[in-house]
Amino acid sequence: MYYTMNGMNLSKSVTNPKSNFRRIAAYLDRVGEATKVDIYRDVFGKVGVNRGWNCNVFSLAIKYGYIKMVRKGNKVYYSLC
């Protein structure tokens, strides 16, 4: 099982429909491929969020294989596996 430095893992987030992880996964299921800026704007209604906000959820989702990260040029896109 993967953990972040603060002890977080996705064990509770995967089953909770209101968790940030489930909201991101539902958005990516609907849209397909998106950048973090698009996800933050459309899912959470946040604009101009710093790079560290919610980074643990993304890093764990990539490690567990739920989300894949693809770099195209200068942009990084996220999609469901």
Coordinates of C-alpha atoms in Angstrom, one line a residue:
M1 CA 0.0 0.0 0.0
Y2 CA 1.3 3.4 -0.9
Y3 CA 1.3 6.3 1.6
T4 CA 2.3 10.0 1.3
M5 CA 4.6 11.7 3.7
N6 CA 1.7 12.8 5.9
G7 CA 0.3 9.2 6.1
M8 CA -2.5 9.6 3.5
N9 CA -3.6 6.7 1.3
L10 CA -6.6 6.2 -0.9
S11 CA -8.3 3.5 1.1
K12 CA -11.2 5.7 2.3
S13 CA -11.3 8.0 -0.8
V14 CA -12.0 5.2 -3.2
T15 CA -15.3 4.2 -1.5
N16 CA -16.4 7.7 -0.6
P17 CA -18.5 9.3 -3.5
K18 CA -17.9 12.8 -2.1
S19 CA -14.1 12.5 -1.8
N20 CA -11.8 14.6 -4.0
F21 CA -10.5 11.5 -5.7
R22 CA -14.0 10.3 -6.7
R23 CA -14.9 13.7 -7.9
I24 CA -11.7 13.9 -10.1
A25 CA -12.3 10.3 -11.4
A26 CA -15.9 11.1 -12.3
Y27 CA -14.8 14.2 -14.1
L28 CA -12.1 12.4 -16.1
D29 CA -14.6 9.6 -16.9
R30 CA -17.0 12.3 -18.3
V31 CA -14.4 14.4 -20.1
G32 CA -11.6 12.0 -21.0
E33 CA -8.4 14.0 -20.8
A34 CA -7.7 17.2 -18.9
T35 CA -5.0 19.3 -17.3
K36 CA -4.8 20.1 -13.6
V37 CA -6.0 23.6 -14.3
D38 CA -9.1 22.3 -16.1
I39 CA -9.8 19.8 -13.3
Y40 CA -9.4 22.5 -10.5
R41 CA -11.6 24.9 -12.4
D42 CA -14.4 22.5 -13.5
V43 CA -14.5 20.2 -10.4
F44 CA -13.6 22.4 -7.5
G45 CA -14.3 25.9 -8.9
K46 CA -10.8 27.1 -8.1
V47 CA -8.7 29.3 -10.2
G48 CA -5.0 30.1 -9.6
V49 CA -4.4 27.3 -7.2
N50 CA -0.8 26.7 -6.2
R51 CA 0.9 23.5 -7.5
G52 CA 0.9 21.8 -4.1
W53 CA -2.9 21.9 -3.5
N54 CA -4.4 18.3 -3.7
C55 CA -1.1 16.9 -5.1
N56 CA -1.2 13.9 -2.7
V57 CA -4.4 12.7 -4.4
F58 CA -2.9 12.9 -7.8
S59 CA 0.4 11.2 -6.8
L60 CA -1.4 8.4 -5.1
A61 CA -3.9 7.9 -7.9
I62 CA -1.0 7.6 -10.4
K63 CA 0.9 5.2 -8.1
Y64 CA -2.2 3.0 -7.7
G65 CA -2.9 3.0 -11.4
Y66 CA -6.3 4.8 -11.4
I67 CA -5.1 7.8 -13.3
K68 CA -2.3 8.1 -15.9
M69 CA -0.3 11.2 -16.6
V70 CA 0.8 12.0 -20.2
R71 CA 3.0 14.9 -21.2
K72 CA 2.2 16.5 -24.6
G73 CA 4.6 19.3 -25.4
N74 CA 4.6 21.6 -22.4
K75 CA 1.4 20.4 -20.9
V76 CA 0.6 17.5 -18.7
Y77 CA -2.7 15.7 -19.2
Y78 CA -4.4 13.3 -16.8
S79 CA -6.9 10.6 -17.8
L80 CA -8.3 7.4 -16.4
C81 CA -6.5 4.2 -17.1

